[in-house]
Amino acid sequence: MLQQAGATPAAREAEQLVAMVNAWRAAPAACQGGMRPAVPRLAANPMLSRVTLRHGTILLAALDQAGYDPALADAVQVTGPSDARAAFDILREAYCITLASTRYADIGAHRSGNEWTVVLAAPTPNPLLLLPAPAQAEQEVLAATNAARSVARDCGGVWMAAAPPVRWSALLADAALAHSQDMARHGYFAHADRQGNDAGQRSLAAGYAWRHIGENIARGQTSAHEAVASWVGSPGHCRSLMNPRFTDMGAAYSIRSGKRPAAYWTQVFGTPR
């Protein structure tokens, strides 16, 4: 592991701790009474090395500042060891499952006196790099939705029979896009927009005269199939998606900009008058 020029002794020992964790991950090793297989090395990220668990530190805010989703991160700490080897031995014994986890890709370590912190995290997926063009994503949502509707399923304790396919509605897609854009622009996640309008009101404003209306929303998914899967896995969204009364559907995503961009998805179902 390359050490930074001019690094302090504490920083160099923190780098040694990271190297020890990676060397341990690279080979099979004992963990919690069993043997775990070798797992991939973690990429050292200096931003994570600045995250500490000192009194008054809010871990979620610190991870967010470093550009990571707190839901995809963990931190472990030990106080007392005077060198990296002793710190690693204690951390490995107490937190081997966390240190060997394959859900993380990056690592950072920090030393302050005899207090050692290791932070493991996975970068937030960037929808700007992963999502297809809007027109393609729309058709992928439609195809995945109709595939899901073609199979009977349990939606949170409510058995839903297979339902006929829905057809694409440009008007409902306009309503969906408007809501996704508003959520992404203003950073909220709700069916009611900032003016208090719901899916029915937004669909009427888009020109869709409806008899039945329903809406699913999602945040963070980086593919249309992932978005539909999240709806199928949520009881209320699943029942909406499987509702045989709906004949039309529109969907759209919009991306929140910033250091942690995120996609906001809206799916609107309707039956015209």
PDB file of C-alpha atoms in Angstrom:
ATOM      1  CA  MET A   1       0.000   0.000   0.000  1.00  0.00           C
ATOM      2  CA  LEU A   2       1.446   3.387  -0.972  1.00  0.00           C
ATOM      3  CA  GLN A   3       1.768   5.830   1.864  1.00  0.00           C
ATOM      4  CA  GLN A   4       1.049   9.505   1.372  1.00  0.00           C
ATOM      5  CA  ALA A   5       4.066  11.800   1.356  1.00  0.00           C
ATOM      6  CA  GLY A   6       4.248  13.812   4.550  1.00  0.00           C
ATOM      7  CA  ALA A   7       1.698  11.597   6.324  1.00  0.00           C
ATOM      8  CA  THR A   8       1.749  11.733  10.105  1.00  0.00           C
ATOM      9  CA  PRO A   9       2.813   8.664  12.103  1.00  0.00           C
ATOM     10  CA  ALA A  10      -0.834   8.140  13.102  1.00  0.00           C
ATOM     11  CA  ALA A  11      -1.920   8.281   9.452  1.00  0.00           C
ATOM     12  CA  ARG A  12       0.802   5.816   8.435  1.00  0.00           C
ATOM     13  CA  GLU A  13      -0.292   3.374  11.147  1.00  0.00           C
ATOM     14  CA  ALA A  14      -3.915   3.740   9.999  1.00  0.00           C
ATOM     15  CA  GLU A  15      -2.744   2.819   6.496  1.00  0.00           C
ATOM     16  CA  GLN A  16      -1.004  -0.230   7.947  1.00  0.00           C
ATOM     17  CA  LEU A  17      -4.257  -1.252   9.593  1.00  0.00           C
ATOM     18  CA  VAL A  18      -6.042  -1.050   6.229  1.00  0.00           C
ATOM     19  CA  ALA A  19      -3.293  -3.174   4.654  1.00  0.00           C
ATOM     20  CA  MET A  20      -3.707  -5.777   7.394  1.00  0.00           C
ATOM     21  CA  VAL A  21      -7.456  -5.967   6.862  1.00  0.00           C
ATOM     22  CA  ASN A  22      -6.932  -6.480   3.120  1.00  0.00           C
ATOM     23  CA  ALA A  23      -4.236  -9.119   3.607  1.00  0.00           C
ATOM     24  CA  TRP A  24      -6.557 -10.972   5.983  1.00  0.00           C
ATOM     25  CA  ARG A  25      -9.485 -10.766   3.514  1.00  0.00           C
ATOM     26  CA  ALA A  26      -7.321 -12.094   0.666  1.00  0.00           C
ATOM     27  CA  ALA A  27      -6.987 -15.592   2.165  1.00  0.00           C
ATOM     28  CA  PRO A  28      -9.382 -18.028   3.872  1.00  0.00           C
ATOM     29  CA  ALA A  29      -9.486 -17.406   7.603  1.00  0.00           C
ATOM     30  CA  ALA A  30     -11.245 -18.398  10.809  1.00  0.00           C
ATOM     31  CA  CYS A  31     -14.280 -16.294  11.700  1.00  0.00           C
ATOM     32  CA  GLN A  32     -16.882 -16.843  14.417  1.00  0.00           C
ATOM     33  CA  GLY A  33     -15.972 -20.476  14.941  1.00  0.00           C
ATOM     34  CA  GLY A  34     -15.901 -21.367  11.242  1.00  0.00           C
ATOM     35  CA  MET A  35     -13.798 -20.802   8.139  1.00  0.00           C
ATOM     36  CA  ARG A  36     -14.678 -18.090   5.669  1.00  0.00           C
ATOM     37  CA  PRO A  37     -13.436 -18.052   2.042  1.00  0.00           C
ATOM     38  CA  ALA A  38     -11.112 -15.456   0.611  1.00  0.00           C
ATOM     39  CA  VAL A  39     -12.954 -12.238  -0.292  1.00  0.00           C
ATOM     40  CA  PRO A  40     -11.991  -9.299  -2.525  1.00  0.00           C
ATOM     41  CA  ARG A  41      -9.711  -6.571  -1.240  1.00  0.00           C
ATOM     42  CA  LEU A  42     -11.204  -3.182  -0.395  1.00  0.00           C
ATOM     43  CA  ALA A  43     -10.153   0.064  -2.047  1.00  0.00           C
ATOM     44  CA  ALA A  44      -8.581   2.535   0.365  1.00  0.00           C
ATOM     45  CA  ASN A  45     -10.382   5.875   0.304  1.00  0.00           C
ATOM     46  CA  PRO A  46      -8.831   8.843   2.158  1.00  0.00           C
ATOM     47  CA  MET A  47     -12.304  10.325   2.627  1.00  0.00           C
ATOM     48  CA  LEU A  48     -13.305   7.356   4.772  1.00  0.00           C
ATOM     49  CA  SER A  49     -10.118   7.731   6.797  1.00  0.00           C
ATOM     50  CA  ARG A  50     -11.406  11.086   7.994  1.00  0.00           C
ATOM     51  CA  VAL A  51     -14.553   9.575   9.484  1.00  0.00           C
ATOM     52  CA  THR A  52     -14.247   9.110  13.244  1.00  0.00           C
ATOM     53  CA  LEU A  53     -16.581   7.979  16.016  1.00  0.00           C
ATOM     54  CA  ARG A  54     -15.578  10.610  18.537  1.00  0.00           C
ATOM     55  CA  HIS A  55     -18.096  11.981  21.009  1.00  0.00           C
ATOM     56  CA  GLY A  56     -20.462  14.314  19.197  1.00  0.00           C
ATOM     57  CA  THR A  57     -19.729  12.899  15.761  1.00  0.00           C
ATOM     58  CA  ILE A  58     -22.833  11.976  13.765  1.00  0.00           C
ATOM     59  CA  LEU A  59     -21.757   8.998  11.677  1.00  0.00           C
ATOM     60  CA  LEU A  60     -24.586   9.345   9.151  1.00  0.00           C
ATOM     61  CA  ALA A  61     -23.689  12.972   8.458  1.00  0.00           C
ATOM     62  CA  ALA A  62     -19.985  12.171   8.207  1.00  0.00           C
ATOM     63  CA  LEU A  63     -20.616   9.402   5.686  1.00  0.00           C
ATOM     64  CA  ASP A  64     -22.958  11.609   3.696  1.00  0.00           C
ATOM     65  CA  GLN A  65     -20.267  14.299   3.604  1.00  0.00           C
ATOM     66  CA  ALA A  66     -17.845  11.686   2.259  1.00  0.00           C
ATOM     67  CA  GLY A  67     -20.323  10.881  -0.519  1.00  0.00           C
ATOM     68  CA  TYR A  68     -21.566   7.528   0.786  1.00  0.00           C
ATOM     69  CA  ASP A  69     -25.022   6.218   1.504  1.00  0.00           C
ATOM     70  CA  PRO A  70     -25.082   5.455   5.252  1.00  0.00           C
ATOM     71  CA  ALA A  71     -27.235   2.404   4.540  1.00  0.00           C
ATOM     72  CA  LEU A  72     -24.245   0.888   2.696  1.00  0.00           C
ATOM     73  CA  ALA A  73     -21.614   1.523   5.360  1.00  0.00           C
ATOM     74  CA  ASP A  74     -20.428   0.364   8.767  1.00  0.00           C
ATOM     75  CA  ALA A  75     -17.821   1.459  11.294  1.00  0.00           C
ATOM     76  CA  VAL A  76     -15.980  -0.468  13.999  1.00  0.00           C
ATOM     77  CA  GLN A  77     -13.726   0.897  16.714  1.00  0.00           C
ATOM     78  CA  VAL A  78     -11.359  -0.203  19.440  1.00  0.00           C
ATOM     79  CA  THR A  79      -9.642   1.841  22.160  1.00  0.00           C
ATOM     80  CA  GLY A  80      -6.424   0.853  23.879  1.00  0.00           C
ATOM     81  CA  PRO A  81      -3.977  -0.742  21.400  1.00  0.00           C
ATOM     82  CA  SER A  82      -0.714   1.111  20.899  1.00  0.00           C
ATOM     83  CA  ASP A  83       0.052  -0.139  17.391  1.00  0.00           C
ATOM     84  CA  ALA A  84      -1.729  -1.247  14.234  1.00  0.00           C
ATOM     85  CA  ARG A  85      -1.054  -4.959  14.741  1.00  0.00           C
ATOM     86  CA  ALA A  86      -2.617  -5.002  18.194  1.00  0.00           C
ATOM     87  CA  ALA A  87      -5.580  -2.964  16.943  1.00  0.00           C
ATOM     88  CA  PHE A  88      -6.121  -5.342  14.021  1.00  0.00           C
ATOM     89  CA  ASP A  89      -5.972  -8.435  16.224  1.00  0.00           C
ATOM     90  CA  ILE A  90      -8.696  -7.084  18.504  1.00  0.00           C
ATOM     91  CA  LEU A  91     -10.871  -5.832  15.648  1.00  0.00           C
ATOM     92  CA  ARG A  92     -10.542  -9.131  13.769  1.00  0.00           C
ATOM     93  CA  GLU A  93     -11.609 -11.078  16.847  1.00  0.00           C
ATOM     94  CA  ALA A  94     -14.572  -8.841  17.660  1.00  0.00           C
ATOM     95  CA  TYR A  95     -15.754  -7.824  14.179  1.00  0.00           C
ATOM     96  CA  CYS A  96     -14.584 -10.520  11.764  1.00  0.00           C
ATOM     97  CA  ILE A  97     -17.986 -10.767  10.049  1.00  0.00           C
ATOM     98  CA  THR A  98     -18.063  -7.022   9.369  1.00  0.00           C
ATOM     99  CA  LEU A  99     -14.430  -6.890   8.237  1.00  0.00           C
ATOM    100  CA  ALA A 100     -14.982  -9.825   5.860  1.00  0.00           C
ATOM    101  CA  SER A 101     -18.285  -8.617   4.422  1.00  0.00           C
ATOM    102  CA  THR A 102     -18.595  -8.582   0.640  1.00  0.00           C
ATOM    103  CA  ARG A 103     -21.251  -5.854   0.656  1.00  0.00           C
ATOM    104  CA  TYR A 104     -18.531  -3.215   0.999  1.00  0.00           C
ATOM    105  CA  ALA A 105     -16.020  -2.067  -1.606  1.00  0.00           C
ATOM    106  CA  ASP A 106     -14.071   0.754   0.098  1.00  0.00           C
ATOM    107  CA  ILE A 107     -12.248   1.152   3.399  1.00  0.00           C
ATOM    108  CA  GLY A 108     -10.639   3.828   5.513  1.00  0.00           C
ATOM    109  CA  ALA A 109      -8.975   3.782   8.921  1.00  0.00           C
ATOM    110  CA  HIS A 110      -8.240   6.511  11.454  1.00  0.00           C
ATOM    111  CA  ARG A 111      -6.047   6.635  14.532  1.00  0.00           C
ATOM    112  CA  SER A 112      -6.346   9.218  17.302  1.00  0.00           C
ATOM    113  CA  GLY A 113      -4.098   8.356  20.218  1.00  0.00           C
ATOM    114  CA  ASN A 114      -4.993   4.795  21.165  1.00  0.00           C
ATOM    115  CA  GLU A 115      -8.398   4.993  19.485  1.00  0.00           C
ATOM    116  CA  TRP A 116      -8.679   3.152  16.148  1.00  0.00           C
ATOM    117  CA  THR A 117     -11.614   3.357  13.747  1.00  0.00           C
ATOM    118  CA  VAL A 118     -12.210   1.344  10.581  1.00  0.00           C
ATOM    119  CA  VAL A 119     -14.973   2.429   8.187  1.00  0.00           C
ATOM    120  CA  LEU A 120     -16.215   0.155   5.404  1.00  0.00           C
ATOM    121  CA  ALA A 121     -18.586   1.374   2.713  1.00  0.00           C
ATOM    122  CA  ALA A 122     -19.949   0.797  -0.749  1.00  0.00           C
ATOM    123  CA  PRO A 123     -20.104   3.754  -3.137  1.00  0.00           C
ATOM    124  CA  THR A 124     -23.582   4.955  -3.927  1.00  0.00           C
ATOM    125  CA  PRO A 125     -24.471   3.696  -7.422  1.00  0.00           C
ATOM    126  CA  ASN A 126     -24.479   6.616  -9.855  1.00  0.00           C
ATOM    127  CA  PRO A 127     -27.717   6.567 -11.876  1.00  0.00           C
ATOM    128  CA  LEU A 128     -26.209   9.010 -14.355  1.00  0.00           C
ATOM    129  CA  LEU A 129     -23.841   6.241 -15.440  1.00  0.00           C
ATOM    130  CA  LEU A 130     -26.165   3.260 -15.073  1.00  0.00           C
ATOM    131  CA  LEU A 131     -29.617   4.261 -16.289  1.00  0.00           C
ATOM    132  CA  PRO A 132     -30.614   3.997 -19.949  1.00  0.00           C
ATOM    133  CA  ALA A 133     -32.186   6.874 -21.846  1.00  0.00           C
ATOM    134  CA  PRO A 134     -35.643   7.826 -20.517  1.00  0.00           C
ATOM    135  CA  ALA A 135     -37.528   6.395 -23.502  1.00  0.00           C
ATOM    136  CA  GLN A 136     -35.821   3.022 -23.091  1.00  0.00           C
ATOM    137  CA  ALA A 137     -36.353   3.005 -19.318  1.00  0.00           C
ATOM    138  CA  GLU A 138     -40.058   3.720 -19.804  1.00  0.00           C
ATOM    139  CA  GLN A 139     -40.509   0.719 -22.062  1.00  0.00           C
ATOM    140  CA  GLU A 140     -38.470  -1.455 -19.697  1.00  0.00           C
ATOM    141  CA  VAL A 141     -40.787  -0.479 -16.837  1.00  0.00           C
ATOM    142  CA  LEU A 142     -43.808  -1.345 -18.987  1.00  0.00           C
ATOM    143  CA  ALA A 143     -42.362  -4.722 -20.003  1.00  0.00           C
ATOM    144  CA  ALA A 144     -41.303  -5.624 -16.446  1.00  0.00           C
ATOM    145  CA  THR A 145     -44.678  -4.533 -15.066  1.00  0.00           C
ATOM    146  CA  ASN A 146     -46.621  -6.645 -17.538  1.00  0.00           C
ATOM    147  CA  ALA A 147     -44.345  -9.603 -16.872  1.00  0.00           C
ATOM    148  CA  ALA A 148     -45.081  -9.226 -13.151  1.00  0.00           C
ATOM    149  CA  ARG A 149     -48.833  -8.887 -13.768  1.00  0.00           C
ATOM    150  CA  SER A 150     -48.848 -12.120 -15.785  1.00  0.00           C
ATOM    151  CA  VAL A 151     -48.104 -14.196 -12.669  1.00  0.00           C
ATOM    152  CA  ALA A 152     -50.387 -14.580  -9.640  1.00  0.00           C
ATOM    153  CA  ARG A 153     -48.656 -13.579  -6.409  1.00  0.00           C
ATOM    154  CA  ASP A 154     -48.986 -12.881  -2.692  1.00  0.00           C
ATOM    155  CA  CYS A 155     -48.880  -9.128  -2.081  1.00  0.00           C
ATOM    156  CA  GLY A 156     -48.303  -8.872   1.660  1.00  0.00           C
ATOM    157  CA  GLY A 157     -50.905 -11.437   2.628  1.00  0.00           C
ATOM    158  CA  VAL A 158     -53.350 -10.531  -0.151  1.00  0.00           C
ATOM    159  CA  TRP A 159     -53.467 -13.056  -2.980  1.00  0.00           C
ATOM    160  CA  MET A 160     -53.561 -11.303  -6.350  1.00  0.00           C
ATOM    161  CA  ALA A 161     -54.513 -13.269  -9.442  1.00  0.00           C
ATOM    162  CA  ALA A 162     -52.663 -12.727 -12.682  1.00  0.00           C
ATOM    163  CA  ALA A 163     -53.878  -9.552 -14.380  1.00  0.00           C
ATOM    164  CA  PRO A 164     -54.133  -8.480 -18.020  1.00  0.00           C
ATOM    165  CA  PRO A 165     -51.293  -6.346 -19.390  1.00  0.00           C
ATOM    166  CA  VAL A 166     -51.533  -2.581 -19.212  1.00  0.00           C
ATOM    167  CA  ARG A 167     -50.869  -0.362 -22.202  1.00  0.00           C
ATOM    168  CA  TRP A 168     -48.646   2.691 -22.330  1.00  0.00           C
ATOM    169  CA  SER A 169     -50.236   6.097 -21.754  1.00  0.00           C
ATOM    170  CA  ALA A 170     -48.272   9.175 -22.756  1.00  0.00           C
ATOM    171  CA  LEU A 171     -50.546  11.332 -20.569  1.00  0.00           C
ATOM    172  CA  LEU A 172     -49.898   9.236 -17.482  1.00  0.00           C
ATOM    173  CA  ALA A 173     -46.196   9.275 -18.354  1.00  0.00           C
ATOM    174  CA  ASP A 174     -46.322  13.084 -18.360  1.00  0.00           C
ATOM    175  CA  ALA A 175     -47.911  13.039 -14.909  1.00  0.00           C
ATOM    176  CA  ALA A 176     -45.290  10.565 -13.681  1.00  0.00           C
ATOM    177  CA  LEU A 177     -42.417  12.635 -15.059  1.00  0.00           C
ATOM    178  CA  ALA A 178     -43.712  15.829 -13.486  1.00  0.00           C
ATOM    179  CA  HIS A 179     -43.840  14.188 -10.056  1.00  0.00           C
ATOM    180  CA  SER A 180     -40.424  12.537 -10.394  1.00  0.00           C
ATOM    181  CA  GLN A 181     -38.884  15.836 -11.444  1.00  0.00           C
ATOM    182  CA  ASP A 182     -40.481  17.687  -8.548  1.00  0.00           C
ATOM    183  CA  MET A 183     -39.303  15.107  -5.991  1.00  0.00           C
ATOM    184  CA  ALA A 184     -35.775  15.095  -7.414  1.00  0.00           C
ATOM    185  CA  ARG A 185     -35.555  18.885  -7.642  1.00  0.00           C
ATOM    186  CA  HIS A 186     -36.800  19.541  -4.120  1.00  0.00           C
ATOM    187  CA  GLY A 187     -35.507  16.442  -2.338  1.00  0.00           C
ATOM    188  CA  TYR A 188     -38.682  14.917  -0.927  1.00  0.00           C
ATOM    189  CA  PHE A 189     -40.252  11.475  -1.345  1.00  0.00           C
ATOM    190  CA  ALA A 190     -44.033  11.313  -1.072  1.00  0.00           C
ATOM    191  CA  HIS A 191     -47.188  10.750  -3.107  1.00  0.00           C
ATOM    192  CA  ALA A 192     -48.454  14.235  -2.274  1.00  0.00           C
ATOM    193  CA  ASP A 193     -46.433  16.997  -3.911  1.00  0.00           C
ATOM    194  CA  ARG A 194     -45.449  20.246  -2.239  1.00  0.00           C
ATOM    195  CA  GLN A 195     -48.805  21.792  -3.181  1.00  0.00           C
ATOM    196  CA  GLY A 196     -50.681  18.851  -1.683  1.00  0.00           C
ATOM    197  CA  ASN A 197     -51.739  17.424  -5.051  1.00  0.00           C
ATOM    198  CA  ASP A 198     -52.041  13.656  -5.378  1.00  0.00           C
ATOM    199  CA  ALA A 199     -51.718  11.321  -8.365  1.00  0.00           C
ATOM    200  CA  GLY A 200     -55.349  11.845  -9.367  1.00  0.00           C
ATOM    201  CA  GLN A 201     -54.990  15.607  -9.482  1.00  0.00           C
ATOM    202  CA  ARG A 202     -51.690  15.457 -11.342  1.00  0.00           C
ATOM    203  CA  SER A 203     -53.144  13.028 -13.893  1.00  0.00           C
ATOM    204  CA  LEU A 204     -56.128  15.293 -14.536  1.00  0.00           C
ATOM    205  CA  ALA A 205     -53.738  18.229 -14.971  1.00  0.00           C
ATOM    206  CA  ALA A 206     -51.845  16.174 -17.569  1.00  0.00           C
ATOM    207  CA  GLY A 207     -55.100  15.638 -19.485  1.00  0.00           C
ATOM    208  CA  TYR A 208     -55.945  12.089 -18.407  1.00  0.00           C
ATOM    209  CA  ALA A 209     -59.641  11.770 -17.427  1.00  0.00           C
ATOM    210  CA  TRP A 210     -59.723   8.762 -15.161  1.00  0.00           C
ATOM    211  CA  ARG A 211     -62.188   6.420 -13.491  1.00  0.00           C
ATOM    212  CA  HIS A 212     -59.543   4.613 -11.422  1.00  0.00           C
ATOM    213  CA  ILE A 213     -56.050   5.891 -10.605  1.00  0.00           C
ATOM    214  CA  GLY A 214     -53.049   4.560  -8.665  1.00  0.00           C
ATOM    215  CA  GLU A 215     -49.420   5.472  -8.173  1.00  0.00           C
ATOM    216  CA  ASN A 216     -46.165   3.802  -7.170  1.00  0.00           C
ATOM    217  CA  ILE A 217     -42.988   5.721  -6.319  1.00  0.00           C
ATOM    218  CA  ALA A 218     -39.437   4.563  -5.645  1.00  0.00           C
ATOM    219  CA  ARG A 219     -36.068   6.150  -4.949  1.00  0.00           C
ATOM    220  CA  GLY A 220     -32.505   5.017  -5.536  1.00  0.00           C
ATOM    221  CA  GLN A 221     -32.977   2.184  -8.024  1.00  0.00           C
ATOM    222  CA  THR A 222     -30.534   2.196 -10.937  1.00  0.00           C
ATOM    223  CA  SER A 223     -32.568   0.169 -13.440  1.00  0.00           C
ATOM    224  CA  ALA A 224     -36.180  -0.197 -14.476  1.00  0.00           C
ATOM    225  CA  HIS A 225     -36.170  -3.852 -13.448  1.00  0.00           C
ATOM    226  CA  GLU A 226     -34.863  -2.921  -9.999  1.00  0.00           C
ATOM    227  CA  ALA A 227     -37.611  -0.313  -9.622  1.00  0.00           C
ATOM    228  CA  VAL A 228     -40.356  -2.774 -10.595  1.00  0.00           C
ATOM    229  CA  ALA A 229     -38.850  -5.431  -8.319  1.00  0.00           C
ATOM    230  CA  SER A 230     -38.991  -2.983  -5.407  1.00  0.00           C
ATOM    231  CA  TRP A 231     -42.691  -2.381  -6.077  1.00  0.00           C
ATOM    232  CA  VAL A 232     -43.434  -6.092  -6.338  1.00  0.00           C
ATOM    233  CA  GLY A 233     -41.670  -6.579  -3.008  1.00  0.00           C
ATOM    234  CA  SER A 234     -43.720  -3.894  -1.216  1.00  0.00           C
ATOM    235  CA  PRO A 235     -47.272  -5.028  -0.283  1.00  0.00           C
ATOM    236  CA  GLY A 236     -49.115  -1.797  -1.098  1.00  0.00           C
ATOM    237  CA  HIS A 237     -47.178  -1.131  -4.287  1.00  0.00           C
ATOM    238  CA  CYS A 238     -47.600  -4.775  -5.304  1.00  0.00           C
ATOM    239  CA  ARG A 239     -51.380  -4.594  -4.946  1.00  0.00           C
ATOM    240  CA  SER A 240     -51.443  -1.454  -7.056  1.00  0.00           C
ATOM    241  CA  LEU A 241     -49.260  -3.027  -9.737  1.00  0.00           C
ATOM    242  CA  MET A 242     -51.403  -6.195  -9.832  1.00  0.00           C
ATOM    243  CA  ASN A 243     -54.785  -4.410  -9.763  1.00  0.00           C
ATOM    244  CA  PRO A 244     -56.832  -5.802 -12.673  1.00  0.00           C
ATOM    245  CA  ARG A 245     -58.957  -2.640 -12.892  1.00  0.00           C
ATOM    246  CA  PHE A 246     -56.044  -0.684 -14.348  1.00  0.00           C
ATOM    247  CA  THR A 247     -55.700  -0.706 -18.118  1.00  0.00           C
ATOM    248  CA  ASP A 248     -53.165   2.095 -18.701  1.00  0.00           C
ATOM    249  CA  MET A 249     -49.764   2.970 -17.293  1.00  0.00           C
ATOM    250  CA  GLY A 250     -47.145   5.682 -17.563  1.00  0.00           C
ATOM    251  CA  ALA A 251     -43.782   5.865 -15.811  1.00  0.00           C
ATOM    252  CA  ALA A 252     -40.707   8.074 -15.633  1.00  0.00           C
ATOM    253  CA  TYR A 253     -37.601   8.775 -13.606  1.00  0.00           C
ATOM    254  CA  SER A 254     -35.717  11.946 -12.769  1.00  0.00           C
ATOM    255  CA  ILE A 255     -32.274  12.220 -11.206  1.00  0.00           C
ATOM    256  CA  ARG A 256     -31.416  14.365  -8.199  1.00  0.00           C
ATOM    257  CA  SER A 257     -28.090  16.081  -8.787  1.00  0.00           C
ATOM    258  CA  GLY A 258     -25.405  16.519  -6.144  1.00  0.00           C
ATOM    259  CA  LYS A 259     -22.589  14.534  -4.605  1.00  0.00           C
ATOM    260  CA  ARG A 260     -24.898  11.523  -4.209  1.00  0.00           C
ATOM    261  CA  PRO A 261     -27.217  11.570  -7.237  1.00  0.00           C
ATOM    262  CA  ALA A 262     -30.336   9.444  -6.942  1.00  0.00           C
ATOM    263  CA  ALA A 263     -33.114   8.435  -9.306  1.00  0.00           C
ATOM    264  CA  TYR A 264     -36.723   9.153  -8.340  1.00  0.00           C
ATOM    265  CA  TRP A 265     -39.243   6.863 -10.045  1.00  0.00           C
ATOM    266  CA  THR A 266     -42.961   7.352 -10.491  1.00  0.00           C
ATOM    267  CA  GLN A 267     -45.398   4.860 -11.992  1.00  0.00           C
ATOM    268  CA  VAL A 268     -49.011   5.908 -12.555  1.00  0.00           C
ATOM    269  CA  PHE A 269     -51.799   3.445 -13.338  1.00  0.00           C
ATOM    270  CA  GLY A 270     -55.213   4.467 -14.650  1.00  0.00           C
ATOM    271  CA  THR A 271     -58.474   3.421 -16.152  1.00  0.00           C
ATOM    272  CA  PRO A 272     -60.038   6.060 -18.399  1.00  0.00           C
ATOM    273  CA  ARG A 273     -63.609   7.261 -18.114  1.00  0.00           C
TER     274      ARG A 273
END
